[in-house]
Each structure stands twice: as C-alpha cells, then as structure tokens.
Amino acid sequence: MMEKHEKAGEILKQLRDEVVKLVKPGVKMLEVAEFVENRIAELGAEPAFPCNISLNEDAAHCTPSKNDQRVFREGDLVKIDIGAHVDGFIADTALTVNLGDHDELVECAELALKRAIEVIEPGITTSEIGEQIESVAKEFGFRPVYNLTGHGFMPYVAHAPPTIYNYRVEKGVKVEEGMIFAIEPFITSGAGRVSERAETEIYSVISSKPVRMRMAREILSEVEKYRTLPFAKRWLRNPREIIISKLVRDGVLRAYPVLTEIKKEPVSQAEHTVVVEESGARIIT
Ligand code: MN
Ligand code: MN
C-alpha cells in the first residue's frame, strides 16, 4: 500500500520538473493539462484528479475545457496541481510558476511548506503544522488561505482525514508514525479566503442511486472507472451540460466550482505529500 503511494509520488516528482518547463506565455493551458494527464498514464499510474491549472486570483479547481483555447500570458501566476494514483493509492503535489512579478508570493508558499514539513515528527499535532504556515505568511506580510486545507488519503479518496489547516487551530489531530498526508499552503496578498465562482469543469460521483434518463446513465457508466475520484468534463465523450447539471441537482454528482480569492488578489500554492517516520516527515513527491 505504501509502495503504491510512493510509486505515484515518484511519477509526480518527475512530472514536477517536466511541467515547469512547459509553462510559458503563449502555450495553451489545455496542452499542459493533457501532457500531465497522459504522462501520468505513460509512467504507470492514473490521474487522481484532472490536472488543475489555476491562474492568478483563482486558487483551485480550474482545469481546461474541451477545445479550450486559453493560453498563458506574461504576468500570470500559474498554479499547477497534480495527483496520481496506483490502484487508488494517491500522491498529490502542486507548484506555482511565476510569469510575472510575484516572486515573494511564490517564495512564501515554498518556505511555508518547507517549515511545515520540518516541524513534523510523531507526537506533534496538525495544529503545529498550520501554525508554521500561518507564521511564514505573516512574516512576508501575506495571509494563508484560511478555507483551503491539506488532507490525508483513503483508497480512491483524494481528501480524507486528517485535515491540515493552513493556520493554528484549537484542536489539532495527533501526528503518528506511518501517517501519510498532503500539506498545501496557499498564500495571498488578499483577504485569505476563497469563494466559488460560476465555472465548473470538475465533478465526482457521490451516489450510486439509479437514474432513469438514458443520457445520464451513459455519462455515469463512462465515469464509473474513476470511482469516487474527481474527473473533468472534457474527459467525457459527450459532455452535455443539461444532463450534468441535473445529475448534480439530483445529488448523484458533486460539482467542484472554481475557487477564487474573494478580493481578487493573486494566490500562490506549494504542495507535497509526506509520510511520517520516526525521524520526521519524508517527502514522497
Ligand atoms: Mn493537490
Ligand atoms: Mn491536495
């Protein structure tokens, strides 16, 4: 089981280096997302969720649509968030590419992640991890995004306990040897909160209750293979908006709308998956 998390992590480690070189002004976002997702499969894993490419004030849950023509532009702050799994055992990582003048935001997220990882040892609580992140953000004069978190994993579940807040909480969870979780500081010059905006490209199946419409059944049989993991609308042969919306309203699919910083200020992100060992945290991505 841990070997499978680690294999997924190895693949992501390699992909981190490859993807950074691709993100340049003029390059299509869709090209990068498809490269990442195909490369994960080529290297022997499966995407744990669609490659997230979130720009500037968008923090998470953006992925290109089918035939998306958008390109990266000079000035963009580009978050790339990648997940892979082997038989449901997930690794999750993210990095920020700065195509503008956002050096401090990027540096801050990376340092917050580094400090958070350094403090980990069996016996501390998750609150101490969050405390590091918040304090680095404040040193830079920024804020962490308070309503986005790191997380543990369960087979085919990308967000499981423990929740790793990006700030000190009253009651953390005790960190124990053998735990695996993702730490992901999001840092912003804005208010430090995200809210949903009206654009959704990512969904997951949350109920197996029977549906009657033929086109809805077709979509559900197509996404069955993702089990409880998120998938992209563009992965569907025939992504019919009306059918998908109905499945969301009926509680069969969960929608993941794009999350954007409430003051429309830029957001950076850094993320690694770590395994807790006797001597401290080992990064597997
Ligand atoms: Mn991630
Ligand atoms: Mn994550």
mmCIF file with all atom_site columns, N, CA, C and O in Angstrom, residues 241-277:
data_model
loop_
_atom_site.group_PDB
_atom_site.id
_atom_site.type_symbol
_atom_site.label_atom_id
_atom_site.label_alt_id
_atom_site.label_comp_id
_atom_site.label_asym_id
_atom_site.label_entity_id
_atom_site.label_seq_id
_atom_site.pdbx_PDB_ins_code
_atom_site.Cartn_x
_atom_site.Cartn_y
_atom_site.Cartn_z
_atom_site.occupancy
_atom_site.B_iso_or_equiv
_atom_site.pdbx_formal_charge
_atom_site.auth_seq_id
_atom_site.auth_comp_id
_atom_site.auth_asym_id
_atom_site.auth_atom_id
_atom_site.pdbx_PDB_model_num
ATOM 1   N N  . GLU A 1 241 ? -24.135 19.602 -20.913 1.00 0.00 ? 241 GLU A N  1
ATOM 2   C CA . GLU A 1 241 ? -24.283 20.474 -19.739 1.00 0.00 ? 241 GLU A CA 1
ATOM 3   C C  . GLU A 1 241 ? -25.595 20.222 -18.984 1.00 0.00 ? 241 GLU A C  1
ATOM 4   O O  . GLU A 1 241 ? -25.618 20.164 -17.755 1.00 0.00 ? 241 GLU A O  1
ATOM 5   N N  . ILE A 1 242 ? -26.687 20.082 -19.731 1.00 0.00 ? 242 ILE A N  1
ATOM 6   C CA . ILE A 1 242 ? -28.014 19.923 -19.109 1.00 0.00 ? 242 ILE A CA 1
ATOM 7   C C  . ILE A 1 242 ? -28.081 18.649 -18.273 1.00 0.00 ? 242 ILE A C  1
ATOM 8   O O  . ILE A 1 242 ? -28.611 18.638 -17.163 1.00 0.00 ? 242 ILE A O  1
ATOM 9   N N  . ILE A 1 243 ? -27.500 17.583 -18.826 1.00 0.00 ? 243 ILE A N  1
ATOM 10  C CA . ILE A 1 243 ? -27.532 16.286 -18.136 1.00 0.00 ? 243 ILE A CA 1
ATOM 11  C C  . ILE A 1 243 ? -26.652 16.349 -16.886 1.00 0.00 ? 243 ILE A C  1
ATOM 12  O O  . ILE A 1 243 ? -27.042 15.889 -15.807 1.00 0.00 ? 243 ILE A O  1
ATOM 13  N N  . ILE A 1 244 ? -25.475 16.931 -17.044 1.00 0.00 ? 244 ILE A N  1
ATOM 14  C CA . ILE A 1 244 ? -24.554 17.015 -15.902 1.00 0.00 ? 244 ILE A CA 1
ATOM 15  C C  . ILE A 1 244 ? -25.173 17.848 -14.778 1.00 0.00 ? 244 ILE A C  1
ATOM 16  O O  . ILE A 1 244 ? -25.135 17.453 -13.609 1.00 0.00 ? 244 ILE A O  1
ATOM 17  N N  . SER A 1 245 ? -25.776 18.977 -15.136 1.00 0.00 ? 245 SER A N  1
ATOM 18  C CA . SER A 1 245 ? -26.418 19.818 -14.120 1.00 0.00 ? 245 SER A CA 1
ATOM 19  C C  . SER A 1 245 ? -27.528 19.077 -13.394 1.00 0.00 ? 245 SER A C  1
ATOM 20  O O  . SER A 1 245 ? -27.702 19.217 -12.177 1.00 0.00 ? 245 SER A O  1
ATOM 21  N N  . LYS A 1 246 ? -28.275 18.278 -14.136 1.00 0.00 ? 246 LYS A N  1
ATOM 22  C CA . LYS A 1 246 ? -29.356 17.517 -13.495 1.00 0.00 ? 246 LYS A CA 1
ATOM 23  C C  . LYS A 1 246 ? -28.780 16.486 -12.518 1.00 0.00 ? 246 LYS A C  1
ATOM 24  O O  . LYS A 1 246 ? -29.291 16.317 -11.416 1.00 0.00 ? 246 LYS A O  1
ATOM 25  N N  . LEU A 1 247 ? -27.695 15.840 -12.918 1.00 0.00 ? 247 LEU A N  1
ATOM 26  C CA . LEU A 1 247 ? -27.062 14.851 -12.040 1.00 0.00 ? 247 LEU A CA 1
ATOM 27  C C  . LEU A 1 247 ? -26.540 15.513 -10.760 1.00 0.00 ? 247 LEU A C  1
ATOM 28  O O  . LEU A 1 247 ? -26.568 14.914 -9.687  1.00 0.00 ? 247 LEU A O  1
ATOM 29  N N  . VAL A 1 248 ? -26.087 16.758 -10.893 1.00 0.00 ? 248 VAL A N  1
ATOM 30  C CA . VAL A 1 248 ? -25.625 17.496 -9.701  1.00 0.00 ? 248 VAL A CA 1
ATOM 31  C C  . VAL A 1 248 ? -26.835 17.821 -8.810  1.00 0.00 ? 248 VAL A C  1
ATOM 32  O O  . VAL A 1 248 ? -26.817 17.592 -7.599  1.00 0.00 ? 248 VAL A O  1
ATOM 33  N N  . ARG A 1 249 ? -27.899 18.336 -9.422  1.00 0.00 ? 249 ARG A N  1
ATOM 34  C CA . ARG A 1 249 ? -29.110 18.674 -8.641  1.00 0.00 ? 249 ARG A CA 1
ATOM 35  C C  . ARG A 1 249 ? -29.699 17.451 -7.949  1.00 0.00 ? 249 ARG A C  1
ATOM 36  O O  . ARG A 1 249 ? -30.195 17.530 -6.826  1.00 0.00 ? 249 ARG A O  1
ATOM 37  N N  . ASP A 1 250 ? -29.622 16.297 -8.611  1.00 0.00 ? 250 ASP A N  1
ATOM 38  C CA . ASP A 1 250 ? -30.176 15.065 -8.043  1.00 0.00 ? 250 ASP A CA 1
ATOM 39  C C  . ASP A 1 250 ? -29.248 14.425 -7.002  1.00 0.00 ? 250 ASP A C  1
ATOM 40  O O  . ASP A 1 250 ? -29.560 13.370 -6.452  1.00 0.00 ? 250 ASP A O  1
ATOM 41  N N  . GLY A 1 251 ? -28.094 15.045 -6.774  1.00 0.00 ? 251 GLY A N  1
ATOM 42  C CA . GLY A 1 251 ? -27.195 14.520 -5.744  1.00 0.00 ? 251 GLY A CA 1
ATOM 43  C C  . GLY A 1 251 ? -26.402 13.302 -6.174  1.00 0.00 ? 251 GLY A C  1
ATOM 44  O O  . GLY A 1 251 ? -25.865 12.571 -5.344  1.00 0.00 ? 251 GLY A O  1
ATOM 45  N N  . VAL A 1 252 ? -26.296 13.087 -7.482  1.00 0.00 ? 252 VAL A N  1
ATOM 46  C CA . VAL A 1 252 ? -25.526 11.940 -7.984  1.00 0.00 ? 252 VAL A CA 1
ATOM 47  C C  . VAL A 1 252 ? -24.072 12.350 -8.221  1.00 0.00 ? 252 VAL A C  1
ATOM 48  O O  . VAL A 1 252 ? -23.147 11.611 -7.913  1.00 0.00 ? 252 VAL A O  1
ATOM 49  N N  . LEU A 1 253 ? -23.901 13.553 -8.759  1.00 0.00 ? 253 LEU A N  1
ATOM 50  C CA . LEU A 1 253 ? -22.550 14.087 -8.969  1.00 0.00 ? 253 LEU A CA 1
ATOM 51  C C  . LEU A 1 253 ? -22.320 15.243 -8.008  1.00 0.00 ? 253 LEU A C  1
ATOM 52  O O  . LEU A 1 253 ? -23.242 15.978 -7.667  1.00 0.00 ? 253 LEU A O  1
ATOM 53  N N  . ARG A 1 254 ? -21.064 15.394 -7.612  1.00 0.00 ? 254 ARG A N  1
ATOM 54  C CA . ARG A 1 254 ? -20.669 16.595 -6.883  1.00 0.00 ? 254 ARG A CA 1
ATOM 55  C C  . ARG A 1 254 ? -19.912 17.501 -7.851  1.00 0.00 ? 254 ARG A C  1
ATOM 56  O O  . ARG A 1 254 ? -19.071 17.022 -8.622  1.00 0.00 ? 254 ARG A O  1
ATOM 57  N N  . ALA A 1 255 ? -20.223 18.794 -7.831  1.00 0.00 ? 255 ALA A N  1
ATOM 58  C CA . ALA A 1 255 ? -19.515 19.764 -8.661  1.00 0.00 ? 255 ALA A CA 1
ATOM 59  C C  . ALA A 1 255 ? -18.421 20.425 -7.830  1.00 0.00 ? 255 ALA A C  1
ATOM 60  O O  . ALA A 1 255 ? -18.593 20.648 -6.627  1.00 0.00 ? 255 ALA A O  1
ATOM 61  N N  . TYR A 1 256 ? -17.302 20.712 -8.471  1.00 0.00 ? 256 TYR A N  1
ATOM 62  C CA . TYR A 1 256 ? -16.211 21.457 -7.825  1.00 0.00 ? 256 TYR A CA 1
ATOM 63  C C  . TYR A 1 256 ? -16.033 22.780 -8.559  1.00 0.00 ? 256 TYR A C  1
ATOM 64  O O  . TYR A 1 256 ? -15.207 22.871 -9.474  1.00 0.00 ? 256 TYR A O  1
ATOM 65  N N  . PRO A 1 257 ? -16.802 23.797 -8.199  1.00 0.00 ? 257 PRO A N  1
ATOM 66  C CA . PRO A 1 257 ? -16.658 25.089 -8.890  1.00 0.00 ? 257 PRO A CA 1
ATOM 67  C C  . PRO A 1 257 ? -15.277 25.688 -8.633  1.00 0.00 ? 257 PRO A C  1
ATOM 68  O O  . PRO A 1 257 ? -14.643 25.389 -7.615  1.00 0.00 ? 257 PRO A O  1
ATOM 69  N N  . VAL A 1 258 ? -14.852 26.520 -9.566  1.00 0.00 ? 258 VAL A N  1
ATOM 70  C CA . VAL A 1 258 ? -13.575 27.212 -9.414  1.00 0.00 ? 258 VAL A CA 1
ATOM 71  C C  . VAL A 1 258 ? -13.606 28.037 -8.130  1.00 0.00 ? 258 VAL A C  1
ATOM 72  O O  . VAL A 1 258 ? -14.592 28.707 -7.825  1.00 0.00 ? 258 VAL A O  1
ATOM 73  N N  . LEU A 1 259 ? -12.505 27.983 -7.366  1.00 0.00 ? 259 LEU A N  1
ATOM 74  C CA . LEU A 1 259 ? -12.400 28.728 -6.106  1.00 0.00 ? 259 LEU A CA 1
ATOM 75  C C  . LEU A 1 259 ? -11.487 29.921 -6.316  1.00 0.00 ? 259 LEU A C  1
ATOM 76  O O  . LEU A 1 259 ? -10.331 29.766 -6.730  1.00 0.00 ? 259 LEU A O  1
ATOM 77  N N  . THR A 1 260 ? -12.014 31.096 -6.034  1.00 0.00 ? 260 THR A N  1
ATOM 78  C CA . THR A 1 260 ? -11.270 32.310 -6.350  1.00 0.00 ? 260 THR A CA 1
ATOM 79  C C  . THR A 1 260 ? -11.140 33.185 -5.097  1.00 0.00 ? 260 THR A C  1
ATOM 80  O O  . THR A 1 260 ? -12.032 33.203 -4.248  1.00 0.00 ? 260 THR A O  1
ATOM 81  N N  . GLU A 1 261 ? -10.038 33.898 -5.000  1.00 0.00 ? 261 GLU A N  1
ATOM 82  C CA . GLU A 1 261 ? -9.766  34.728 -3.828  1.00 0.00 ? 261 GLU A CA 1
ATOM 83  C C  . GLU A 1 261 ? -10.808 35.861 -3.775  1.00 0.00 ? 261 GLU A C  1
ATOM 84  O O  . GLU A 1 261 ? -11.068 36.500 -4.803  1.00 0.00 ? 261 GLU A O  1
ATOM 85  N N  . ILE A 1 262 ? -11.378 36.094 -2.603  1.00 0.00 ? 262 ILE A N  1
ATOM 86  C CA . ILE A 1 262 ? -12.540 36.994 -2.551  1.00 0.00 ? 262 ILE A CA 1
ATOM 87  C C  . ILE A 1 262 ? -12.194 38.452 -2.855  1.00 0.00 ? 262 ILE A C  1
ATOM 88  O O  . ILE A 1 262 ? -13.063 39.220 -3.264  1.00 0.00 ? 262 ILE A O  1
ATOM 89  N N  . LYS A 1 263 ? -10.927 38.847 -2.673  1.00 0.00 ? 263 LYS A N  1
ATOM 90  C CA . LYS A 1 263 ? -10.550 40.222 -3.035  1.00 0.00 ? 263 LYS A CA 1
ATOM 91  C C  . LYS A 1 263 ? -9.907  40.285 -4.418  1.00 0.00 ? 263 LYS A C  1
ATOM 92  O O  . LYS A 1 263 ? -9.344  41.319 -4.799  1.00 0.00 ? 263 LYS A O  1
ATOM 93  N N  . LYS A 1 264 ? -9.958  39.152 -5.141  1.00 0.00 ? 264 LYS A N  1
ATOM 94  C CA . LYS A 1 264 ? -9.377  39.069 -6.494  1.00 0.00 ? 264 LYS A CA 1
ATOM 95  C C  . LYS A 1 264 ? -7.873  39.357 -6.493  1.00 0.00 ? 264 LYS A C  1
ATOM 96  O O  . LYS A 1 264 ? -7.325  39.905 -7.448  1.00 0.00 ? 264 LYS A O  1
ATOM 97  N N  . GLU A 1 265 ? -7.248  38.990 -5.379  1.00 0.00 ? 265 GLU A N  1
ATOM 98  C CA . GLU A 1 265 ? -5.793  39.145 -5.275  1.00 0.00 ? 265 GLU A CA 1
ATOM 99  C C  . GLU A 1 265 ? -5.120  37.823 -5.655  1.00 0.00 ? 265 GLU A C  1
ATOM 100 O O  . GLU A 1 265 ? -5.714  36.754 -5.477  1.00 0.00 ? 265 GLU A O  1
ATOM 101 N N  . PRO A 1 266 ? -3.877  37.880 -6.152  1.00 0.00 ? 266 PRO A N  1
ATOM 102 C CA . PRO A 1 266 ? -3.213  36.645 -6.579  1.00 0.00 ? 266 PRO A CA 1
ATOM 103 C C  . PRO A 1 266 ? -2.956  35.662 -5.429  1.00 0.00 ? 266 PRO A C  1
ATOM 104 O O  . PRO A 1 266 ? -2.774  36.072 -4.276  1.00 0.00 ? 266 PRO A O  1
ATOM 105 N N  . VAL A 1 267 ? -2.928  34.400 -5.779  1.00 0.00 ? 267 VAL A N  1
ATOM 106 C CA . VAL A 1 267 ? -2.722  33.314 -4.817  1.00 0.00 ? 267 VAL A CA 1
ATOM 107 C C  . VAL A 1 267 ? -1.603  32.409 -5.340  1.00 0.00 ? 267 VAL A C  1
ATOM 108 O O  . VAL A 1 267 ? -1.579  32.078 -6.523  1.00 0.00 ? 267 VAL A O  1
ATOM 109 N N  . SER A 1 268 ? -0.679  32.042 -4.443  1.00 0.00 ? 268 SER A N  1
ATOM 110 C CA . SER A 1 268 ? 0.345   31.047 -4.794  1.00 0.00 ? 268 SER A CA 1
ATOM 111 C C  . SER A 1 268 ? 0.061   29.772 -4.001  1.00 0.00 ? 268 SER A C  1
ATOM 112 O O  . SER A 1 268 ? -0.684  29.793 -3.016  1.00 0.00 ? 268 SER A O  1
ATOM 113 N N  . GLN A 1 269 ? 0.650   28.675 -4.429  1.00 0.00 ? 269 GLN A N  1
ATOM 114 C CA . GLN A 1 269 ? 0.427   27.392 -3.763  1.00 0.00 ? 269 GLN A CA 1
ATOM 115 C C  . GLN A 1 269 ? 1.688   26.540 -3.869  1.00 0.00 ? 269 GLN A C  1
ATOM 116 O O  . GLN A 1 269 ? 2.385   26.570 -4.886  1.00 0.00 ? 269 GLN A O  1
ATOM 117 N N  . ALA A 1 270 ? 1.965   25.793 -2.806  1.00 0.00 ? 270 ALA A N  1
ATOM 118 C CA . ALA A 1 270 ? 3.004   24.763 -2.851  1.00 0.00 ? 270 ALA A CA 1
ATOM 119 C C  . ALA A 1 270 ? 2.429   23.543 -2.150  1.00 0.00 ? 270 ALA A C  1
ATOM 120 O O  . ALA A 1 270 ? 1.691   23.692 -1.162  1.00 0.00 ? 270 ALA A O  1
ATOM 121 N N  . GLU A 1 271 ? 2.716   22.366 -2.643  1.00 0.00 ? 271 GLU A N  1
ATOM 122 C CA . GLU A 1 271 ? 2.157   21.161 -2.014  1.00 0.00 ? 271 GLU A CA 1
ATOM 123 C C  . GLU A 1 271 ? 3.076   19.963 -2.208  1.00 0.00 ? 271 GLU A C  1
ATOM 124 O O  . GLU A 1 271 ? 3.643   19.768 -3.280  1.00 0.00 ? 271 GLU A O  1
ATOM 125 N N  . HIS A 1 272 ? 3.202   19.192 -1.122  1.00 0.00 ? 272 HIS A N  1
ATOM 126 C CA . HIS A 1 272 ? 3.868   17.892 -1.193  1.00 0.00 ? 272 HIS A CA 1
ATOM 127 C C  . HIS A 1 272 ? 3.068   16.886 -0.387  1.00 0.00 ? 272 HIS A C  1
ATOM 128 O O  . HIS A 1 272 ? 2.365   17.245 0.567   1.00 0.00 ? 272 HIS A O  1
ATOM 129 N N  . THR A 1 273 ? 3.226   15.629 -0.757  1.00 0.00 ? 273 THR A N  1
ATOM 130 C CA . THR A 1 273 ? 2.703   14.529 0.054   1.00 0.00 ? 273 THR A CA 1
ATOM 131 C C  . THR A 1 273 ? 3.858   13.989 0.890   1.00 0.00 ? 273 THR A C  1
ATOM 132 O O  . THR A 1 273 ? 4.954   13.785 0.358   1.00 0.00 ? 273 THR A O  1
ATOM 133 N N  . VAL A 1 274 ? 3.603   13.801 2.180   1.00 0.00 ? 274 VAL A N  1
ATOM 134 C CA . VAL A 1 274 ? 4.659   13.324 3.078   1.00 0.00 ? 274 VAL A CA 1
ATOM 135 C C  . VAL A 1 274 ? 4.210   12.085 3.853   1.00 0.00 ? 274 VAL A C  1
ATOM 136 O O  . VAL A 1 274 ? 3.015   11.881 4.089   1.00 0.00 ? 274 VAL A O  1
ATOM 137 N N  . VAL A 1 275 ? 5.197   11.288 4.222   1.00 0.00 ? 275 VAL A N  1
ATOM 138 C CA . VAL A 1 275 ? 4.970   10.134 5.088   1.00 0.00 ? 275 VAL A CA 1
ATOM 139 C C  . VAL A 1 275 ? 5.680   10.435 6.405   1.00 0.00 ? 275 VAL A C  1
ATOM 140 O O  . VAL A 1 275 ? 6.826   10.892 6.406   1.00 0.00 ? 275 VAL A O  1
ATOM 141 N N  . VAL A 1 276 ? 4.982   10.207 7.518   1.00 0.00 ? 276 VAL A N  1
ATOM 142 C CA . VAL A 1 276 ? 5.578   10.488 8.828   1.00 0.00 ? 276 VAL A CA 1
ATOM 143 C C  . VAL A 1 276 ? 6.391   9.280  9.283   1.00 0.00 ? 276 VAL A C  1
ATOM 144 O O  . VAL A 1 276 ? 5.877   8.161  9.357   1.00 0.00 ? 276 VAL A O  1
ATOM 145 N N  . GLU A 1 277 ? 7.667   9.532  9.545   1.00 0.00 ? 277 GLU A N  1
ATOM 146 C CA . GLU A 1 277 ? 8.546   8.475  10.038  1.00 0.00 ? 277 GLU A CA 1
ATOM 147 C C  . GLU A 1 277 ? 9.071   8.871  11.414  1.00 0.00 ? 277 GLU A C  1
ATOM 148 O O  . GLU A 1 277 ? 8.874   10.004 11.855  1.00 0.00 ? 277 GLU A O  1
#
